[in-house]
Coordinates of C-alpha atoms (C1' of nucleotides) in Angstrom, one line a residue:
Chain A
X1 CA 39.6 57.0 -24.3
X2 CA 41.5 54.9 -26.6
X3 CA 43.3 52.9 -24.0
X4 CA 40.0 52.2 -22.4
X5 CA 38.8 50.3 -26.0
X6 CA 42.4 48.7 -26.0
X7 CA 41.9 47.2 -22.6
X8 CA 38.2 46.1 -23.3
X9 CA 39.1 44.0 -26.7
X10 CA 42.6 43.0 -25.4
X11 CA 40.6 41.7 -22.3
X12 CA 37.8 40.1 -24.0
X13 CA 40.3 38.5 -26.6
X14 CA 44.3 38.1 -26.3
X15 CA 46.8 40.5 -24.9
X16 CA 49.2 42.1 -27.2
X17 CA 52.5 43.4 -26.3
X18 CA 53.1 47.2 -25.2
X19 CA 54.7 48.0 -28.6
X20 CA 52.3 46.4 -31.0
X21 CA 49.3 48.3 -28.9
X22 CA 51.4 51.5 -29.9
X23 CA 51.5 50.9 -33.5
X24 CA 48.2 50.3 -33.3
X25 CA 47.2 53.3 -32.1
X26 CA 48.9 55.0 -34.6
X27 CA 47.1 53.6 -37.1
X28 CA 43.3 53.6 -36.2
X29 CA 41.2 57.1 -36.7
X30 CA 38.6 57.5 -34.2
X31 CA 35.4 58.8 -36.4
X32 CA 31.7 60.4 -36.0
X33 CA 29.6 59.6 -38.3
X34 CA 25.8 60.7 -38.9
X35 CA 22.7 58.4 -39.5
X36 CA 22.3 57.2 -43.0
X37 CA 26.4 57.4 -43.9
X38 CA 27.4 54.8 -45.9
X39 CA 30.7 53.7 -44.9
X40 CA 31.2 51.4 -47.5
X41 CA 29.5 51.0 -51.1
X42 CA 28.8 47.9 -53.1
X43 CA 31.4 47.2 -55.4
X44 CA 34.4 49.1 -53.5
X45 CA 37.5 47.3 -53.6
X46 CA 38.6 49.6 -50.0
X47 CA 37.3 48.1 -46.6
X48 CA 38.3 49.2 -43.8
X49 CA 37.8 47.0 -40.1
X50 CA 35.4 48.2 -38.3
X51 CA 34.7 48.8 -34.3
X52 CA 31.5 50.5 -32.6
X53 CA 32.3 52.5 -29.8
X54 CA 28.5 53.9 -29.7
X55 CA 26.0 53.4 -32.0
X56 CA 24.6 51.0 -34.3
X57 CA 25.6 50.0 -38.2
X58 CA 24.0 47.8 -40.7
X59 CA 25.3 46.0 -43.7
X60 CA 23.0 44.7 -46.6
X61 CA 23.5 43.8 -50.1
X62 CA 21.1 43.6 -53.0
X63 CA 19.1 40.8 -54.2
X64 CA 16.7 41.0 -56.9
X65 CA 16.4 44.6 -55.9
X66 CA 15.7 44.0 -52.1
X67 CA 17.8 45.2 -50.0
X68 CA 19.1 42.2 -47.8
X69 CA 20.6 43.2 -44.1
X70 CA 22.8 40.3 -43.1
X71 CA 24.5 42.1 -40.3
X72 CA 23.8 44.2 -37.5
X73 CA 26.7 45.7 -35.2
X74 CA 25.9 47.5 -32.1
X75 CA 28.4 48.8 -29.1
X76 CA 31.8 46.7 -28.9
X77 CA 31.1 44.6 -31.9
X78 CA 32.8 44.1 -35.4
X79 CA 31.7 44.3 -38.8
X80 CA 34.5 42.0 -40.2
X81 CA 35.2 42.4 -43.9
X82 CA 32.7 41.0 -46.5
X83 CA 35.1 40.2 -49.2
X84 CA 36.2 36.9 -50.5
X85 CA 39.8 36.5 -48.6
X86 CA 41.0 34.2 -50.9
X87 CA 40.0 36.0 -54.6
X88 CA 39.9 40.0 -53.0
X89 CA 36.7 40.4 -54.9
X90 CA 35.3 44.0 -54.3
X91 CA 33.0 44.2 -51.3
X92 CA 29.0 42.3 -51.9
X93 CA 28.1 44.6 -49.2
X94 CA 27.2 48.2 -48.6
X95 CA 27.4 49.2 -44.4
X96 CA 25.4 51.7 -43.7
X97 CA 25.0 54.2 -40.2
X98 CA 21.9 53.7 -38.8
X99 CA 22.0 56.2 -35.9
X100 CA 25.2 58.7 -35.1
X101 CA 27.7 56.5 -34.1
X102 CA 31.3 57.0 -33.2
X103 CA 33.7 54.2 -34.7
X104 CA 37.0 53.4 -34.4
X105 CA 38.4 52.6 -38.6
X106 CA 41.5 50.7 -39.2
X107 CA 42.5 50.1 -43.0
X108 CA 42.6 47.0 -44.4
X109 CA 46.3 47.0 -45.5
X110 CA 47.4 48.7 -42.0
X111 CA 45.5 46.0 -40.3
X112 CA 47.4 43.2 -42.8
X113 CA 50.5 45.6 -42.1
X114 CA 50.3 45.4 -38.6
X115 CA 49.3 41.3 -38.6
X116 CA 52.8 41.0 -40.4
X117 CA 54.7 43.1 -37.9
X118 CA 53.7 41.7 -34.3
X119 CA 52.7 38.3 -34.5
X120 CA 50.2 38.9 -31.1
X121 CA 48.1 41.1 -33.2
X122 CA 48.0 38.4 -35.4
X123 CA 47.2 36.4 -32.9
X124 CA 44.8 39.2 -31.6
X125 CA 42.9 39.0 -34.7
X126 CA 42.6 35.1 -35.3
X127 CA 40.8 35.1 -32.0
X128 CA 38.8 37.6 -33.1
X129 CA 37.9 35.8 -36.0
X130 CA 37.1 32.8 -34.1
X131 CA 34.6 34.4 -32.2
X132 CA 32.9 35.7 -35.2
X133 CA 32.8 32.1 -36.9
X134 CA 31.3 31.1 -33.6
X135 CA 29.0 33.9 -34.3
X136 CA 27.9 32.9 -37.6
X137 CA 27.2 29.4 -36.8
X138 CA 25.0 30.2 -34.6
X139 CA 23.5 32.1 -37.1
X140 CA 23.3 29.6 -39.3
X141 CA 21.3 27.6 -36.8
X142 CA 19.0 30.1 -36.4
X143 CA 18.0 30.2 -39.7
X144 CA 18.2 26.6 -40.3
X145 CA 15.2 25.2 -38.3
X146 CA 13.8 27.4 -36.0
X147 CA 11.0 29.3 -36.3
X148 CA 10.3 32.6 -36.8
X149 CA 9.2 33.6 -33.3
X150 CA 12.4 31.9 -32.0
X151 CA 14.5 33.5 -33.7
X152 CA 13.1 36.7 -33.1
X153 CA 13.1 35.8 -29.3
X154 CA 17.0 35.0 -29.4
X155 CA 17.8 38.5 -31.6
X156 CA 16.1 40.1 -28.9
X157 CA 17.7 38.1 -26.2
X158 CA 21.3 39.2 -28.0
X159 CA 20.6 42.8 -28.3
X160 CA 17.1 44.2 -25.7
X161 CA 17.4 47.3 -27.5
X162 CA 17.7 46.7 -31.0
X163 CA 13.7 47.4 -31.6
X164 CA 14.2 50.7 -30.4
X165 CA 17.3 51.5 -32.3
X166 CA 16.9 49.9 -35.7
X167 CA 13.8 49.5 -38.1
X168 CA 11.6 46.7 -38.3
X169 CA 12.3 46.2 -41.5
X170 CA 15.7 46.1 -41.5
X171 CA 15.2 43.6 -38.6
X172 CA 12.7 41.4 -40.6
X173 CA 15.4 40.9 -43.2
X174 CA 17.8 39.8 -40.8
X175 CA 15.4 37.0 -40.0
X176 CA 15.0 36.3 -43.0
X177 CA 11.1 37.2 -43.3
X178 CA 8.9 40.0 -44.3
X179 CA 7.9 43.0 -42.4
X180 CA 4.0 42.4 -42.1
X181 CA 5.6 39.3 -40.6
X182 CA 7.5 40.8 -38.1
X183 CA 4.7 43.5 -36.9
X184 CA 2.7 40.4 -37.0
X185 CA 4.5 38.7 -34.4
X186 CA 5.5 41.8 -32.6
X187 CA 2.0 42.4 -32.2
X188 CA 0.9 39.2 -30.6
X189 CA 3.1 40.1 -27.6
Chain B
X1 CA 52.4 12.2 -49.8
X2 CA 52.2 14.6 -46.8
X3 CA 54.5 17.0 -48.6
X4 CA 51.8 17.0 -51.6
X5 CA 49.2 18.3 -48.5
X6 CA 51.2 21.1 -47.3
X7 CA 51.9 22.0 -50.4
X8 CA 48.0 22.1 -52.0
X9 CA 47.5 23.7 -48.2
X10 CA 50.1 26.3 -48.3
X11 CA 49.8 27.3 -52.1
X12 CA 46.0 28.1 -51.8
X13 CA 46.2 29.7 -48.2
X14 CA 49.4 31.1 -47.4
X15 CA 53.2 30.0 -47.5
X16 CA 55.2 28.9 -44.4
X17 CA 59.1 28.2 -43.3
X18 CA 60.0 24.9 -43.7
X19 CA 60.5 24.6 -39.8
X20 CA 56.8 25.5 -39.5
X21 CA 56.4 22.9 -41.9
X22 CA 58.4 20.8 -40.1
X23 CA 57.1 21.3 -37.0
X24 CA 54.1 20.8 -38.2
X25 CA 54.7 17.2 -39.7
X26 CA 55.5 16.5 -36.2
X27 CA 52.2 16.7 -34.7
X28 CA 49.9 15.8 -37.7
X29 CA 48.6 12.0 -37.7
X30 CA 47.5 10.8 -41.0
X31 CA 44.3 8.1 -40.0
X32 CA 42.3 6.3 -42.2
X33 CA 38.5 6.1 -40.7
X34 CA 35.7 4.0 -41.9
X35 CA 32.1 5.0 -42.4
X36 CA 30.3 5.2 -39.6
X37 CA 32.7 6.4 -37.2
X38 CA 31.8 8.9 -34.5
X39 CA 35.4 12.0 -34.5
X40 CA 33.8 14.1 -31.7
X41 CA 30.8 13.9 -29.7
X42 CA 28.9 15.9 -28.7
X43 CA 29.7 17.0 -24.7
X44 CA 33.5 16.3 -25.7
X45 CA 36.3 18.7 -24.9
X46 CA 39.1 17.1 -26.7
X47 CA 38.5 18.9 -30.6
X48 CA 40.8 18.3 -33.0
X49 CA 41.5 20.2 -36.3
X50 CA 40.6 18.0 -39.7
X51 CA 41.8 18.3 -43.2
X52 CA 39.8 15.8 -45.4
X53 CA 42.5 13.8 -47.9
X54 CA 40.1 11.7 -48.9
X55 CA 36.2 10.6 -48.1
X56 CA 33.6 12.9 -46.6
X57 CA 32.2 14.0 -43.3
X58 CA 29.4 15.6 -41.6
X59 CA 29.2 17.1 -38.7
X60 CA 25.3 17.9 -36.6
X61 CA 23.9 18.4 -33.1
X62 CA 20.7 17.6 -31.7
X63 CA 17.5 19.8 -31.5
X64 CA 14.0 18.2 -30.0
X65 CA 15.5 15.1 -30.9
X66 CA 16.4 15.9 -34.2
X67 CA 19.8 15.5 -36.2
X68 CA 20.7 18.7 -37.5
X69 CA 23.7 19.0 -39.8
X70 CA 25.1 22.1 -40.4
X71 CA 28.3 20.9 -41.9
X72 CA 29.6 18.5 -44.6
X73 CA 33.1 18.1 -45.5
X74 CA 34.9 16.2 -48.6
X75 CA 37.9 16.4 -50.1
X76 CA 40.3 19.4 -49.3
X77 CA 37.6 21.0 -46.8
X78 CA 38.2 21.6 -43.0
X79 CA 36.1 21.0 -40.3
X80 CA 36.7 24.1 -37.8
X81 CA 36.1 23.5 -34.1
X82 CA 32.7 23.7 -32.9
X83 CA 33.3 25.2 -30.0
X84 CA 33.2 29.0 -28.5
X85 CA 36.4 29.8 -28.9
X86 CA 36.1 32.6 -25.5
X87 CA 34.3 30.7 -23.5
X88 CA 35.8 27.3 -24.4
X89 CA 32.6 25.1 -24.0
X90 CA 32.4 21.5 -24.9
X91 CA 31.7 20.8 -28.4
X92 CA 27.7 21.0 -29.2
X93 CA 28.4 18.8 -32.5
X94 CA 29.0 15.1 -33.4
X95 CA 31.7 14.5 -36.2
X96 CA 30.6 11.5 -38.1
X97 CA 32.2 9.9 -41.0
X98 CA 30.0 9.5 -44.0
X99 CA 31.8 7.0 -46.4
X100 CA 35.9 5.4 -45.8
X101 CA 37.8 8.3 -45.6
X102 CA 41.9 9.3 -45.0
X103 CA 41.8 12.8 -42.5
X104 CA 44.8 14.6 -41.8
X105 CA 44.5 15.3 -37.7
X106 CA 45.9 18.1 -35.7
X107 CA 45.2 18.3 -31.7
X108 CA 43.6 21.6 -30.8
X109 CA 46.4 22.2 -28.2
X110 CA 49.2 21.4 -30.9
X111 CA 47.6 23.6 -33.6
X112 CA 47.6 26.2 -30.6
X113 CA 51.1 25.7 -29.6
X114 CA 52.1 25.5 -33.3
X115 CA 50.5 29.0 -33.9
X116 CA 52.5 30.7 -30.8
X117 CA 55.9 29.3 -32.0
X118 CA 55.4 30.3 -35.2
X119 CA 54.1 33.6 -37.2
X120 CA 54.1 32.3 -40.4
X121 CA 51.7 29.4 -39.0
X122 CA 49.6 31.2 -37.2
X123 CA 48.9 33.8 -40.3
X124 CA 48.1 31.0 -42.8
X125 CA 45.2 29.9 -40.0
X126 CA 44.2 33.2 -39.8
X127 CA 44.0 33.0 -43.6
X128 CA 42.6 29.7 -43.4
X129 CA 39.7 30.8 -40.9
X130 CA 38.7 33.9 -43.3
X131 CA 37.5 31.6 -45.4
X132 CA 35.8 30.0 -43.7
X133 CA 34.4 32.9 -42.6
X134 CA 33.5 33.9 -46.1
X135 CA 31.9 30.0 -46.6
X136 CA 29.6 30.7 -43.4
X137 CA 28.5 34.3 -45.0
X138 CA 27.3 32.5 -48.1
X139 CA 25.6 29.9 -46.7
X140 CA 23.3 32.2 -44.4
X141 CA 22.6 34.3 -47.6
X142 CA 21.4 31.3 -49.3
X143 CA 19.0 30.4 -46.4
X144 CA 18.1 33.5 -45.3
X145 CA 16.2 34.6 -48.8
X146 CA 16.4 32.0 -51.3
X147 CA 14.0 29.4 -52.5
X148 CA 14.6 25.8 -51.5
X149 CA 15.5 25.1 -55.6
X150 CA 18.3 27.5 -55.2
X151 CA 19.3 26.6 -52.5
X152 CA 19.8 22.5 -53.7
X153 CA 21.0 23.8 -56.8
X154 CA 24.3 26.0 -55.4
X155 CA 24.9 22.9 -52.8
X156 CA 24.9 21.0 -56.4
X157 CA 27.4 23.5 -57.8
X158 CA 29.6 23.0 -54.7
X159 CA 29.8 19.7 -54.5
X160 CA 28.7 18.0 -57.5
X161 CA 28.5 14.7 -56.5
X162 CA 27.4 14.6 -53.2
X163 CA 23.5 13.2 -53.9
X164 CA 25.5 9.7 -53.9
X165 CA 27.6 10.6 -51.3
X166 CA 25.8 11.4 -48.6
X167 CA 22.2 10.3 -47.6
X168 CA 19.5 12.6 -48.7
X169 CA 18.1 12.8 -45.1
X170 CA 21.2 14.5 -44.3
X171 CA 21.4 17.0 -47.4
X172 CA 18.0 17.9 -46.3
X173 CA 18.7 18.6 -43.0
X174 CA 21.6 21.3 -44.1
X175 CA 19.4 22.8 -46.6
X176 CA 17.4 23.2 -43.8
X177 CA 14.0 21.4 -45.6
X178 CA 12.7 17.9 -44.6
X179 CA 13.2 15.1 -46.6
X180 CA 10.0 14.4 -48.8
X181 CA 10.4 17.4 -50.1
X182 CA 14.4 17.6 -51.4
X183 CA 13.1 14.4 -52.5
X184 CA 10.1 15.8 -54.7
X185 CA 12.6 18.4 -55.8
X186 CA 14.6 15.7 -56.7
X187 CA 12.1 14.1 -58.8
X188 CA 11.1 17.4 -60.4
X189 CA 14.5 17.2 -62.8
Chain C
dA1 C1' 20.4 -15.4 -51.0
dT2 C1' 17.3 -13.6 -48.0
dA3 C1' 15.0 -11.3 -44.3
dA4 C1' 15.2 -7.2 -41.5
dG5 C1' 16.0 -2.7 -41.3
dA6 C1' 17.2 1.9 -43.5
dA7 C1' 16.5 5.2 -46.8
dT8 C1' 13.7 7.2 -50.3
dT9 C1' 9.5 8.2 -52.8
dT10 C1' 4.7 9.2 -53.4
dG11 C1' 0.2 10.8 -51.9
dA12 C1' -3.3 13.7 -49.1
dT13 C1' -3.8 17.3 -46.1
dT14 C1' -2.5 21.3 -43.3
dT15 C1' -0.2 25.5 -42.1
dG16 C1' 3.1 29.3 -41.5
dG17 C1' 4.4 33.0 -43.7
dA18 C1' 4.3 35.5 -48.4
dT19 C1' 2.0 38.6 -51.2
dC20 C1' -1.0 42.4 -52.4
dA21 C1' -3.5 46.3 -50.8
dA22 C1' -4.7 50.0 -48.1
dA23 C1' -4.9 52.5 -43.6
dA24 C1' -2.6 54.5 -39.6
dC25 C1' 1.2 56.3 -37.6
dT26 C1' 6.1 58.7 -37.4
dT27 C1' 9.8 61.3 -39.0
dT28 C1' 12.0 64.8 -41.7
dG29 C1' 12.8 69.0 -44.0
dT30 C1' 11.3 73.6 -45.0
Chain D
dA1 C1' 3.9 73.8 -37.7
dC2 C1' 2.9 71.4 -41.8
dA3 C1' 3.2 68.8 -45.9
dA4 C1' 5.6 65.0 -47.9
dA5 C1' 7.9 61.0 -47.4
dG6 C1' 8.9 57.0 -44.9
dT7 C1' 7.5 53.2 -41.6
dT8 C1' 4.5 50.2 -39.4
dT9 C1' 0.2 48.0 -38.8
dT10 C1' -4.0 45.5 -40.3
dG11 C1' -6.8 42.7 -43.5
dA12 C1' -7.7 39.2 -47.1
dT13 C1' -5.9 35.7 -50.0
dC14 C1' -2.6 32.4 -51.7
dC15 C1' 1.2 29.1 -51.9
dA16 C1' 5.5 26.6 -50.7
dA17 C1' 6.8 23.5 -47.8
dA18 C1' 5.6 20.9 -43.4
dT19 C1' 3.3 17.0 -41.5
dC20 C1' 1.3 12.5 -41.4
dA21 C1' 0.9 8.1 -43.6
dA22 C1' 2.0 4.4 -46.4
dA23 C1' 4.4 2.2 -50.3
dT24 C1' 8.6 1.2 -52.5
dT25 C1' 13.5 0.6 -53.1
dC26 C1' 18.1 0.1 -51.4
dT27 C1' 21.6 -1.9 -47.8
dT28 C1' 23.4 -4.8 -44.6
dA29 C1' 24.1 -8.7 -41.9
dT30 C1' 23.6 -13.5 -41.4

DNA sequence: ATAAGAATTTGATTTGGATCAAAACTTTGT
DNA sequence: ACAAAGTTTTGATCCAAATCAAATTCTTAT
């Protein structure tokens, strides 16, 4: 089971050598969690690296007492850490379970631990982070100038389920509109 | 004068060896560019890395005909490649120069070969890519739920000068607003 | 120094999406 | 299986920002 996640990221990203793979292993926990767990609160200084074997997760943060979901992570994503790299200010974000997921957890200092120790992790990771930069921009142009319906089209495009799996208004926030919005636009389909 | 940018580099990011360093110095050009120039365009596969000595940048891509900027760089900023790092498309942005500027430049395939022959290099551009990471994270939280006021008004904070830097058209465009209205904003102080 | 072209401002009008309110449907716990 | 709580839909109204249009100011090249 675990060697089957190993291949699948090593593919997708950057091999890492035998012995880095087996400290690795050492250090991650493979965990079930239940709908509704929070994995990480506002304010915590601990954050662990996420991956999503099965399932789906959801991280938000508060606004004017909205709840604001900037990130959605479904099967064989990441939710990368939310703190300020630079100034390790506690985490903005709380990540929340949105449907029993199983989730392989690595610590934040065993992941730094293991970046020090075998430079292809390292490497393994900065690819990783590349991707999620790559990720974000596109974001970003989502949100800059298209319109609402496009952006829903290309959420959906990204992950067919999602309406299924996650509520609309968590999925409205992510667009960056309201839900009578959404079911608005959902409806005229 | 280089030494002064490793060190402002390396003290805010993370510390190297000195034959990183000196490996580095190798590879880096030090150009001076004048307003107006085009760095990458879009379709192009060569991408190198910038640090910005002096002057200031933008970088945009096209959409119905439209310039969109999603980027601006001054002083000590980076422009990070464009380009999916997995798939390794062709860059989808121009890199234009917005007033005479001095850029350190670093070929993508030297920054790459720098990071596999040395750890220490390739940790601080992990380092360096977390924040911008954190950067991208910030900027879709301001345009996915705040008003266009605080949006032009944390821009403001970040670069305090920039109104007579860089045209208004293109400030605008990043906000993600058209220009009449930045400009009313504007007017409103 | 001046004309041509760019960039910015100002004005009038329209519109996409927000807000407020309430009804209909779904999920959850006992 | 049912009540209570949570989610989604539908309706009416309003407003921030877009669009279209034209006037003004700033830049640049000759």
């Amino acid at each position: 089971m675990i060697e089957d996640i190993f291949k699948k990221i090593t593919e997708e990203y950057s091999n890492i050598s035998a012995e880095a793979m087996y400290d690795w292993s050492e250090k991650i926990k493979i965990v079930a969690y239940k709908k509704r767990d929070i994995l990480v609160k506002e304010g915590a200084y601990s954050h662990k690296f996420y991956y999503i074997i099965q399932g789906a997760l959801k991280a938000y943060y508060r606004s004017d007492d909205k709840k604001i979901t900037d990130w959605f992570a479904l099967e064989n994503d990441f939710i990368p850490s939310t703190t300020d790299p630079i100034h390790g200010r506690p985490s903005s974000h709380t990540i929340e379970v949105l449907e029993d997921s199983t989730l392989v957890t690595l610590d934040h200092d065993d992941l730094e631990a293991l970046c020090k120790k075998h430079h292809d992790f390292e490497h393994l990771y900065r690819i990783i982070l590349s991707k999620v930069i790559y990720q974000l921009r596109e974001r970003i142009a989502s949100l800059q100038f298209r319109t609402v319906q496009q952006r829903y089209d290309s959420l959906i495009d990204l992950y067919p389920k999602i309406e299924s799996r996650v509520p609309l208004g968590d999925i409205a926030s992510f667009l960056g509109i309201t839900q009578e919005t959404l079911s608005r636009i959902r409806a005229s389909k």
